[in-house]
Every structure is written in C-alpha cells, then in structure tokens.
Coordinates of C-alpha atoms and ligand atoms in Angstrom, one line a residue:
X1 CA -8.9 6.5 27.0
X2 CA -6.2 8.0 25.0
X3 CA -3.0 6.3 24.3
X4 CA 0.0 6.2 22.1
X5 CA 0.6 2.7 21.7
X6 CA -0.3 1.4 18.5
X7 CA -1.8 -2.1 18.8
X8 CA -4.3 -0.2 21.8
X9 CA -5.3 2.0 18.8
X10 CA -6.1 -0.8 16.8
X11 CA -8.1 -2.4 18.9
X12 CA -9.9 -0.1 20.9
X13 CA -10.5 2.8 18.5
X14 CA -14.1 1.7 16.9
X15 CA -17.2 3.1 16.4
X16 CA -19.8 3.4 19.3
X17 CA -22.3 0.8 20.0
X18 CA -26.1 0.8 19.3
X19 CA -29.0 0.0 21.6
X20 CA -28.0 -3.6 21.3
X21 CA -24.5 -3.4 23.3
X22 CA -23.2 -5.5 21.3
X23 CA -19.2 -6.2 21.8
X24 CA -18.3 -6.7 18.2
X25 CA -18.7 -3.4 16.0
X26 CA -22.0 -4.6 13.8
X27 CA -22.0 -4.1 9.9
X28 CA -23.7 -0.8 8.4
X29 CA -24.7 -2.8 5.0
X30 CA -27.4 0.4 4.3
X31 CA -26.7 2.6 1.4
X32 CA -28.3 5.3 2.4
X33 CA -30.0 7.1 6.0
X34 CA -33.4 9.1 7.0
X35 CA -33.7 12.1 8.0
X36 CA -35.4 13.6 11.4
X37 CA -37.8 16.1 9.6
X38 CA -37.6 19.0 5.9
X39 CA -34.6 21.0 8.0
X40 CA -32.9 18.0 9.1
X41 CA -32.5 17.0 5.2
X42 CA -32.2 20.9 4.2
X43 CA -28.7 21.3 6.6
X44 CA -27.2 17.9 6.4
X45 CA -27.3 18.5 2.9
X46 CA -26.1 21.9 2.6
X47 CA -23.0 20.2 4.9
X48 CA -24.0 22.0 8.1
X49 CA -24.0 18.4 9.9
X50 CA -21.7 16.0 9.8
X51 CA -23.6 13.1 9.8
X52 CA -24.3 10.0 7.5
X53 CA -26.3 10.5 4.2
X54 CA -25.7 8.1 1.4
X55 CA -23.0 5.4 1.2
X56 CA -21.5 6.4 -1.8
X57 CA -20.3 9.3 0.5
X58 CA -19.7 8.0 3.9
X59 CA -20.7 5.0 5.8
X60 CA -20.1 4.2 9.3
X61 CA -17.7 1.0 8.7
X62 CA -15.5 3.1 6.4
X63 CA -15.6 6.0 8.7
X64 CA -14.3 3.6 11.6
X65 CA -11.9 2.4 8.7
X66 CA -10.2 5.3 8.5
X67 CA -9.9 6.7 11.7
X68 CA -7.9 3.6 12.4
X69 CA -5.6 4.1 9.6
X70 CA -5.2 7.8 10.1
X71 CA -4.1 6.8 13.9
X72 CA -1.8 4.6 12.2
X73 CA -0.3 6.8 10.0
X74 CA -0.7 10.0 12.5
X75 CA -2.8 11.8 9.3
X76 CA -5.4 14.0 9.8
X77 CA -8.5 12.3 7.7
X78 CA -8.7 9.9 5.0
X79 CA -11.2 8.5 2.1
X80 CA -11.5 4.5 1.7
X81 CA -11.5 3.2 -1.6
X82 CA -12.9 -0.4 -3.2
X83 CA -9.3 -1.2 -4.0
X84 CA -5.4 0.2 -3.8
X85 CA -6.2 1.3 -8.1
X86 CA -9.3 3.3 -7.1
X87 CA -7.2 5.2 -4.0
X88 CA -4.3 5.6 -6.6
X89 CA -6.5 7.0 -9.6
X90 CA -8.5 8.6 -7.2
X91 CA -5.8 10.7 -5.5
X92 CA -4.0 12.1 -8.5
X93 CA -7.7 12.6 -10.6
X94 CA -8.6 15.0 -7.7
X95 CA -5.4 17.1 -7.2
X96 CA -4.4 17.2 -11.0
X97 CA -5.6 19.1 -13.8
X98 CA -5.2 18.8 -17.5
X99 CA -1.8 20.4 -17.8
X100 CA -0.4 19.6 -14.9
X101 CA 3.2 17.8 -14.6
X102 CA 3.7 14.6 -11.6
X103 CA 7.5 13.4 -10.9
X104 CA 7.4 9.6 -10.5
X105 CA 9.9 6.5 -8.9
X106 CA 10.4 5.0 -11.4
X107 CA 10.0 1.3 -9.5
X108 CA 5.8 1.3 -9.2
X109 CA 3.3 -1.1 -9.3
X110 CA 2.5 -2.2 -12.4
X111 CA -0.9 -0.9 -13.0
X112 CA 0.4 2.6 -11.4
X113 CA 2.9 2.9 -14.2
X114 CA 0.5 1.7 -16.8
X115 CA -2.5 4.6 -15.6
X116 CA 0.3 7.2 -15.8
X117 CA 1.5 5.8 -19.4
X118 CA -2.1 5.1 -20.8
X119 CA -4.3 6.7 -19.3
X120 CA -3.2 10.3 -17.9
X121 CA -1.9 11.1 -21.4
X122 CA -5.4 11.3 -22.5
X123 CA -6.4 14.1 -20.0
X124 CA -2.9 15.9 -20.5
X125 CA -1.4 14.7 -17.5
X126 CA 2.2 14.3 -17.8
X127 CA 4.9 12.5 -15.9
X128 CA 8.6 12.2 -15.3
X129 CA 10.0 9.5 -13.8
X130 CA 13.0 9.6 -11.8
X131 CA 15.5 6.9 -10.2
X132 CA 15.0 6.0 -6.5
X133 CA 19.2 6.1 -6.2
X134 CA 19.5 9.0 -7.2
X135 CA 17.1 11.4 -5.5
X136 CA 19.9 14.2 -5.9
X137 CA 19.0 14.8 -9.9
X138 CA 15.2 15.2 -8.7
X139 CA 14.9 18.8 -8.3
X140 CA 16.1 19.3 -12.1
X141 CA 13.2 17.3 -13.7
X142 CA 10.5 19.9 -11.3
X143 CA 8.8 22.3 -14.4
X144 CA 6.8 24.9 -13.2
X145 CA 3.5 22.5 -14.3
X146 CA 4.7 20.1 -11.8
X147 CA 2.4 19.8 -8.7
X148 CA 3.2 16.3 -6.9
X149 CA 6.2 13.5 -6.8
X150 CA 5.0 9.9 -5.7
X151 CA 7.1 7.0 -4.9
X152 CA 6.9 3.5 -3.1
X153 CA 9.1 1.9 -1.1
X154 CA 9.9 -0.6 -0.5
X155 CA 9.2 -0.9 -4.3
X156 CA 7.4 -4.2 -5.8
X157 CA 8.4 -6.6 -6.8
X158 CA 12.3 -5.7 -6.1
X159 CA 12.2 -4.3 -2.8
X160 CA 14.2 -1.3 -3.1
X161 CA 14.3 1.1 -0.3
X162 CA 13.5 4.8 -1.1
X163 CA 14.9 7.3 1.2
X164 CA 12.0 9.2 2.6
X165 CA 13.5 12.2 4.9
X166 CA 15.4 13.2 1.7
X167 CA 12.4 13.0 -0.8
X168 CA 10.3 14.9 2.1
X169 CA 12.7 17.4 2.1
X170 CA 12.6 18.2 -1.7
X171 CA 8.9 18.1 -1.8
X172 CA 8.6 20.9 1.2
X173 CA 11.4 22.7 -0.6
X174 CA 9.7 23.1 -3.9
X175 CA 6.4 23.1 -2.2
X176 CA 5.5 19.8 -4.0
X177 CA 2.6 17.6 -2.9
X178 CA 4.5 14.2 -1.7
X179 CA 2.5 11.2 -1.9
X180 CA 3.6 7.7 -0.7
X181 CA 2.1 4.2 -1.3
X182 CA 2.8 2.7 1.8
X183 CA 1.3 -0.6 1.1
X184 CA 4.5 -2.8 1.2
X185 CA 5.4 -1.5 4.3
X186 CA 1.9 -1.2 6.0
X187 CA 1.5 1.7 8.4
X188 CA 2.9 -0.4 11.4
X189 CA 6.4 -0.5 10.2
X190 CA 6.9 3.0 8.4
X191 CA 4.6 5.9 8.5
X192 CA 5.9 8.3 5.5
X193 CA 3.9 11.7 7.3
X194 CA 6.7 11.7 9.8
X195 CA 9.2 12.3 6.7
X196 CA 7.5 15.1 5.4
X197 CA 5.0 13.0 3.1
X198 CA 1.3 15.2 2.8
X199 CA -0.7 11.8 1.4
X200 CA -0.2 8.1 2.1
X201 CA -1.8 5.7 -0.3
X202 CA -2.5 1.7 1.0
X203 CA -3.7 -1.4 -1.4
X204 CA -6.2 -2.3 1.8
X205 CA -6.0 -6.0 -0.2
X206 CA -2.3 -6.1 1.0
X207 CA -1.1 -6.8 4.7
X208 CA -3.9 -4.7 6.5
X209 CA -6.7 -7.8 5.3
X210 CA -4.2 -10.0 5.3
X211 CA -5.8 -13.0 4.7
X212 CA -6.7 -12.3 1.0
X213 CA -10.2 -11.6 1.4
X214 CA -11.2 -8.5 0.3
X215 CA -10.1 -5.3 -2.4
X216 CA -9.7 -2.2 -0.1
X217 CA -8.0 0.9 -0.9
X218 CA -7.4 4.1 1.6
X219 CA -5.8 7.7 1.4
X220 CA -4.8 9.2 4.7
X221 CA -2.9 12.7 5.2
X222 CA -3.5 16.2 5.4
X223 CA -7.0 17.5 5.5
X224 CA -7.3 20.2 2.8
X225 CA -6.2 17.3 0.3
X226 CA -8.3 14.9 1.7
X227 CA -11.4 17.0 1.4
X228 CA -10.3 17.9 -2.7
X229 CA -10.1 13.6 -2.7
X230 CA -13.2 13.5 -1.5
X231 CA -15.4 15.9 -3.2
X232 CA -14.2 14.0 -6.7
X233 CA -14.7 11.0 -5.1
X234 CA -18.3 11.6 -3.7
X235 CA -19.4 12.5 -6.9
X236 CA -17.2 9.9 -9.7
X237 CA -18.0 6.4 -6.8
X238 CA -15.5 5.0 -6.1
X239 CA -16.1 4.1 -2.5
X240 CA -15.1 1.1 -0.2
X241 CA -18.2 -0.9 0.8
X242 CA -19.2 -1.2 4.5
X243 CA -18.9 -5.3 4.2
X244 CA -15.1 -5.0 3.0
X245 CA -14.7 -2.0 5.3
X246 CA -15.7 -3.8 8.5
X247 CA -13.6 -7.0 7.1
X248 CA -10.2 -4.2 7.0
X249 CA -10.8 -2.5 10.5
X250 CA -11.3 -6.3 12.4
X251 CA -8.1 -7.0 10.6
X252 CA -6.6 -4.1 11.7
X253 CA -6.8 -5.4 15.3
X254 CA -4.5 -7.6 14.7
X255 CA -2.0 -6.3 12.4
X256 CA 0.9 -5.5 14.5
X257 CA 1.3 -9.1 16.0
X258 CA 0.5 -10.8 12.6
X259 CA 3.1 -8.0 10.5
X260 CA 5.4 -9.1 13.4
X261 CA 5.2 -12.9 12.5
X262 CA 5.6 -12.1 8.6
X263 CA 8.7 -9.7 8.9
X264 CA 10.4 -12.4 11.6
X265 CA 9.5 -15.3 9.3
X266 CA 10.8 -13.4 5.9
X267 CA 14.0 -12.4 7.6
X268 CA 14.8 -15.8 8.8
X269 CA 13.8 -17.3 4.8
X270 CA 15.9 -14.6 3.2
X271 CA 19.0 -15.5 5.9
X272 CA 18.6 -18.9 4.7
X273 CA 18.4 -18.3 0.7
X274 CA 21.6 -15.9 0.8
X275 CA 23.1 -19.1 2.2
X276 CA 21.9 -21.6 -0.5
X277 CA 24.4 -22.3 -3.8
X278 CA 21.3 -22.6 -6.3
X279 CA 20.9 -18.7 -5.5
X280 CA 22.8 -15.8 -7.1
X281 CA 21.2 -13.1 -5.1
X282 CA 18.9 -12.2 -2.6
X283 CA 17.2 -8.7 -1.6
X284 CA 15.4 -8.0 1.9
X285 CA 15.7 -4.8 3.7
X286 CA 17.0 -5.8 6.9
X287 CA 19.3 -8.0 5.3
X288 CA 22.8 -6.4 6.1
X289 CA 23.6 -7.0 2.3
X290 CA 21.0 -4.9 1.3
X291 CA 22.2 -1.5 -0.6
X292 CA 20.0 0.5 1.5
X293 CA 19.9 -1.6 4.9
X294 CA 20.8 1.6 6.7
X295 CA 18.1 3.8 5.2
X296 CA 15.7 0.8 5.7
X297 CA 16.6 0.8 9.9
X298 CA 16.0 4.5 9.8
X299 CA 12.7 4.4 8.2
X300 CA 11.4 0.9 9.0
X301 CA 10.6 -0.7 11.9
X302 CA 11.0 -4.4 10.5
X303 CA 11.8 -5.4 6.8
X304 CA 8.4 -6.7 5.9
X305 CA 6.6 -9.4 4.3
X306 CA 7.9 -9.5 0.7
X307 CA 11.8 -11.5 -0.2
X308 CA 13.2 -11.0 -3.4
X309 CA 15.6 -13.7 -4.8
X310 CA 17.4 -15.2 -8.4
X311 CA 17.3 -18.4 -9.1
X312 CA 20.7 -19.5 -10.8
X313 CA 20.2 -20.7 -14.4
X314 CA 17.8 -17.9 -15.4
X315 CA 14.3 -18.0 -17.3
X316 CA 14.3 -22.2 -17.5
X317 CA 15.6 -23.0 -14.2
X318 CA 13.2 -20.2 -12.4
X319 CA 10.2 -22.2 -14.4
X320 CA 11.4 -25.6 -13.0
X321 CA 11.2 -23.7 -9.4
X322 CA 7.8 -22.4 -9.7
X323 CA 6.6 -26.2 -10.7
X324 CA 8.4 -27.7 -8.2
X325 CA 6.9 -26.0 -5.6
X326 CA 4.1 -27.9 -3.4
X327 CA 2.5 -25.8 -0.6
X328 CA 3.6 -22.4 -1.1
X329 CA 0.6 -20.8 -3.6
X330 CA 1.3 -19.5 -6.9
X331 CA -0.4 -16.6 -7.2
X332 CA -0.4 -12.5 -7.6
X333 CA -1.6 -11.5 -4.6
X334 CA 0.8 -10.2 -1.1
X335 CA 0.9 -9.8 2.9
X336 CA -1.4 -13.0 2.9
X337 CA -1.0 -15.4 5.9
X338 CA -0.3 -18.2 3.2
X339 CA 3.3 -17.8 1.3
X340 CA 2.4 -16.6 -2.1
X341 CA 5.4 -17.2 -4.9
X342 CA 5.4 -15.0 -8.1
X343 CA 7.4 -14.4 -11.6
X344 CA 6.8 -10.8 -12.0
X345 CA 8.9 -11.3 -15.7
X346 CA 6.1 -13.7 -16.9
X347 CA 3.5 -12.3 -14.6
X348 CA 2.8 -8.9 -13.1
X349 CA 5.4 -7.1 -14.7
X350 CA 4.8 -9.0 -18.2
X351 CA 3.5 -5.7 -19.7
X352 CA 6.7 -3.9 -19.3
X353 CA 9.0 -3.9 -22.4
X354 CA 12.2 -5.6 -21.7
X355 CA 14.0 -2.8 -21.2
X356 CA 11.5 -0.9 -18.9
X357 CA 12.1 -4.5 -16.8
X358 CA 15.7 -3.8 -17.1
X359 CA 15.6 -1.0 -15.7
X360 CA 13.7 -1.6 -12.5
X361 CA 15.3 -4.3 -11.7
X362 CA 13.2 -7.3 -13.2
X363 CA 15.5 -10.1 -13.8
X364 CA 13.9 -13.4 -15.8
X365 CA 15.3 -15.3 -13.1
X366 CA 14.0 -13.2 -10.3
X367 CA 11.2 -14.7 -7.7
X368 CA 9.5 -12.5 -5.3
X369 CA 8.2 -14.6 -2.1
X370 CA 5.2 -13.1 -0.2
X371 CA 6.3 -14.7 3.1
X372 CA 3.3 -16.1 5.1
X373 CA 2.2 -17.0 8.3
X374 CA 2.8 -20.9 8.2
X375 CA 5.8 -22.1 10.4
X376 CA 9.1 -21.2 8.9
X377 CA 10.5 -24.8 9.1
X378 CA 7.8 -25.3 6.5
X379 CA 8.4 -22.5 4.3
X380 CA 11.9 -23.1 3.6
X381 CA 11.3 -26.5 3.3
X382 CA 9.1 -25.7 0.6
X383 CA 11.6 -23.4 -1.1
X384 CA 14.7 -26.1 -0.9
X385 CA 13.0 -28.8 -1.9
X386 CA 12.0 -26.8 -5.1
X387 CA 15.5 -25.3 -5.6
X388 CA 16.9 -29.0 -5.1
Ligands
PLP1 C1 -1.5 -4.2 -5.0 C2 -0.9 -2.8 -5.0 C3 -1.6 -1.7 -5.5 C4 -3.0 -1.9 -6.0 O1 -3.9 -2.3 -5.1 P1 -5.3 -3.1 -5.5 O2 -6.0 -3.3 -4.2 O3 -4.8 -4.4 -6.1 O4 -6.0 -2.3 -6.4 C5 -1.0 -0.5 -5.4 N1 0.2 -0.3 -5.0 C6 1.0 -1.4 -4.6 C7 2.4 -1.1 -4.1 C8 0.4 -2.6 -4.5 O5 1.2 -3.7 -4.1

C-alpha cells in the first residue's frame, strides 16, 4: 500500500518476513551471508546483485533503518552509522579531499567543531565558519576550494533557528553541497531536502531512539553522494550494528506521537519559565519571543524537545539549580522520554575558550532542558522547586 502519511510510513514500511511469519521484524545479528554456488559469489561481488554480503557493508536491520528515514526525510538512499560522530566524520571524509575548503554555522555540536578544528587540519581540510544571522555575508567566504556548507538548526545547546530556504538557495547557486544535521529537529518536524539541502545528517541516539538506549547515526539524501559515503564507509567500518539498528527502526514507529508529546510538553515548560522572576531569559522556537519564531513556523512543524533558559545570578546561582533538582536527570544526553538538565558552560561546551562560548551564545548561567515524556505538572514542578 503506498501512502503519504508519515506515521503509516513508520509503521508499516519494514522488511519482509521469513518462513516463520512472524509479526515483529526479527533481528539479523549475522555478520556476514552464503552464497548459492562460485557465480553467485563471483556477481554479488563484482556488484551485479544487490543483495546482502557482509555486515560491515549492509545488513537487513540497517537496510530497513534507512528506508524509514529516507521516507522521512523524502531522500533517495542513506548509510547508518554506530553513532551521529561516525555519520558526521563519515560524510565529510568521503566528499572531501586534502585541499578542499567546507563553510561552517558557526553554532555546532561540540565534537563537530572540535573534528573540524583538530582533526581536518591534519589532512588539509579547511573551514570557515559563518554566523547563522547573517546568511547574507555567506557567499563572500565561498573560495574556489570550497565544496560543501553545513549547518544545524535548531543549533545545540542555544536553539537558534537557521533559515533553511535561504541557505538552500546559496548552496544551489554556487553549486555547493548543503548538508544539514537534522537531529534536533528530527525528521518529523523539518525535513531540510525540501529547502534545497543534498545530505541530512541525524545523531540516531537523539529523539529517533528516544529512550536513551542506543548510539545510532544515519546520512539520507541524494544518491550519487550516498554511494561516495558509502564506498569510504564500506571499506574504513564504521557501520551501525543490526541490534541498535532494529532498536532505531521499532522506535521509529512511534516517533511522531512521542515527538508530539515532547514539543507540547516543552512549549507549555518554556511558557511557564518566561513567566517566572528567577529567570532572565528564555529561548524555544515557537515561543513568540523567539528572534526567529517566524522562520521556525515556516520550517518546523513543532518547536521540539530542547528549552533553553538563564538562570538569574549567573555561574553560582545556575550551580545551586542543578543541585536542587530532584527527578529531572542530570546528564549529557537529548530527545529522551526522561527530562535531561545540562550546563553546557561546565559541561558539553567546556572545551570552548570563553570567547568561542561567547560567541555562540553560551552564557555561564544558561541551562538547556531536554524536555521529556513525564507529565508536565511534574516537570515544572521539578524546575520551580529548584529555581525557589
Ligand atoms: C549528539 C549530536 C551529535 C553526535 O551524535 P552521537 O550519536 O552522540 O555521536 C551530532 N550532532 C548533534 C546536533 C547532536 O546533538
């Protein structure tokens, strides 16, 4: 049956069954597969088949992985990774050569910003980084070495919205290879290929497990890319295993209703905070007060998961917070159905020099909630207690 409709996708687009009939999709734990007979062997190898031949390149459970996502995200094929780093290193590895130039948000994930500072030096890949609010000085950092701009939004941990349809265009116009990590957002509420992006990266770990299980990573986009993805990443290993992959595509099945709960549940906390008089600030997207809350509507279906807030009284008084808290978790982790509370100055973003935290946004007083899937009464009792 073919259908539209998201959550019907989710659900109902899964592998075949076996000679058992078996109603749940089983797991593939097998790292590699026989062969019929010499010319079986001879042509699957020589990629006249397309068939299973040794988990480091495919496996069933990551193939059914994908195919959800890439309905999701309406892309064309897709590699999963064992985490959102290995899809991230991955994808750039593949499409860039030593020489080549990558325009950059500046607002990343930490350990994105520190592979493009450490790391791609070494091989001679060089960055620029750029400022999501100003999209219009973009086009005068492309050099003729540059091959691909990458961005987030909404960015961790300060939720910033980047504006997609304008960053697509630029990329198309200067035939730039636009890659979006969609992993705040999740590929229910925004799906960048619509705006003109050719790749979309997801931290599987994120909202699409959910329940802070497993590492996942994926890729999703345009087929020629894919397959340059994944003849480095058939050979270098960095593949998903059918275990976490079979974990991902049952949680897919469920999350539009759960990314619902989270976005209604972390619009009616942030509502509440921009309220409270122990608060200087608060920052969702489809908070009115937003700076982008337009762009957000246009792009976004919902605001997502992830509130950030400043505590009044700076560095002390956002300690006293975090160890006055009682049920919400303290941890690094996001899009879990338990409320997750972090200080990404002392925590996630502690690698960043002062002023590199300046200018994203980092604040010492700043919290960034991870809002869950407990009742909201319970949530925000949590949080004023604690600010109390
Ligand atoms: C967590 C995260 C990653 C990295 O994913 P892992 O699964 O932890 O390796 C990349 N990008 C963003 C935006 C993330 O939040």
């Amino acid at each position: 049956m073919k259908t539209n409709k998201f959550e019907t996708n989710a659900i109902r687009s899964q592998l075949g069954r076996t000679q058992f009939l078996e109603h749940s999709v089983p797991i593939y734990l097998t790292s590699s597969f026989v062969f019929e007979d010499a010319e079986d062997m001879r042509a699957s190898f020589a990629e006249e088949k397309e068939r299973n031949i040794y988990s480091r390149y495919s496996n069933p459970n990551a193939s059914e992985f994908i195919e959800k996502v890439c309905q999701m995200e309406g892309a064309e094929n897709g590699f999963a990774f064992a985490s959102g780093m290995a899809a991230v290193f991955s994808t750039f590895a593949a499409l860039l050569n030593s020489g080549d130039h990558m325009l950059s948000a500046r607002n990343i994930f930490g350990s994105t910003h520190s592979l493009l500072t450490n790391f791609f030096p070494k091989w001679n890949i060089d960055h620029t980084y750029f400022k999501i609010d100003d999209l219009d000085s973009v086009e005068a950092l492309i050099t003729p070495k540059t091959k691909l701009i990458y961005a987030e939004t909404p960015t961790n941990p300060g939720v910033d919205i980047l504006d997609l349809e304008k960053l697509g265009r630029i990329a198309k116009r200067n035939k730039l290879i636009l890659v979006i990590d969609n992993c705040f957002a999740s590929p229910y509420l925004q799906q960048p290929i619509k705006f003109g992006a050719d790749l979309v990266i997801h931290s599987g770990t994120k909202l699409m497990d959910g329940q802070g299980r497993v590492l996942a990573g994926i890729t999703v986009g345009n087929k020629e890319l894919i397959d340059r993805i994944y003849r480095f990443s058939r050979i270098t290993g960095p593949a998903l295993s059918p275990f976490n992959a079979w974990i991902l595509s049952k949680s897919l099945e469920t999350l539009a209703i759960r990314v619902d709960r989270h976005c209604e549940n972390a619009l009616r906390l942030a509502t509440f905070l921009e309220s409270h008089n122990k608060v200087n600030w608060v920052k969702y997207p489809f908070l009115k007060s937003h700076p982008k809350y337009a762009i957000a509507k246009k792009q976004m279906k919902a605001g997502g998961c992830v509130v950030a807030f400043e505590v009044k009284g700076g560095l002390e008084a956002g300690r006293r917070f975090f160890d006055a808290i009682k049920m919400l978790s303290l941890s690094a982790n996001l899009g879990d159905s338990r409320s997750i509370v972090t200080h990404p100055a002392s925590t996630t973003h502690s690698k960043l020099s002062a002023k590199e935290r300046e200018e994203t946004g980092i604040t010492d007083g700043m919290v960034r909630i991870s809002v869950g899937l407990e009742h909201i009464d319970d949530i925000i009792a949590d949080i004023e207690q604690a600010l109390r």
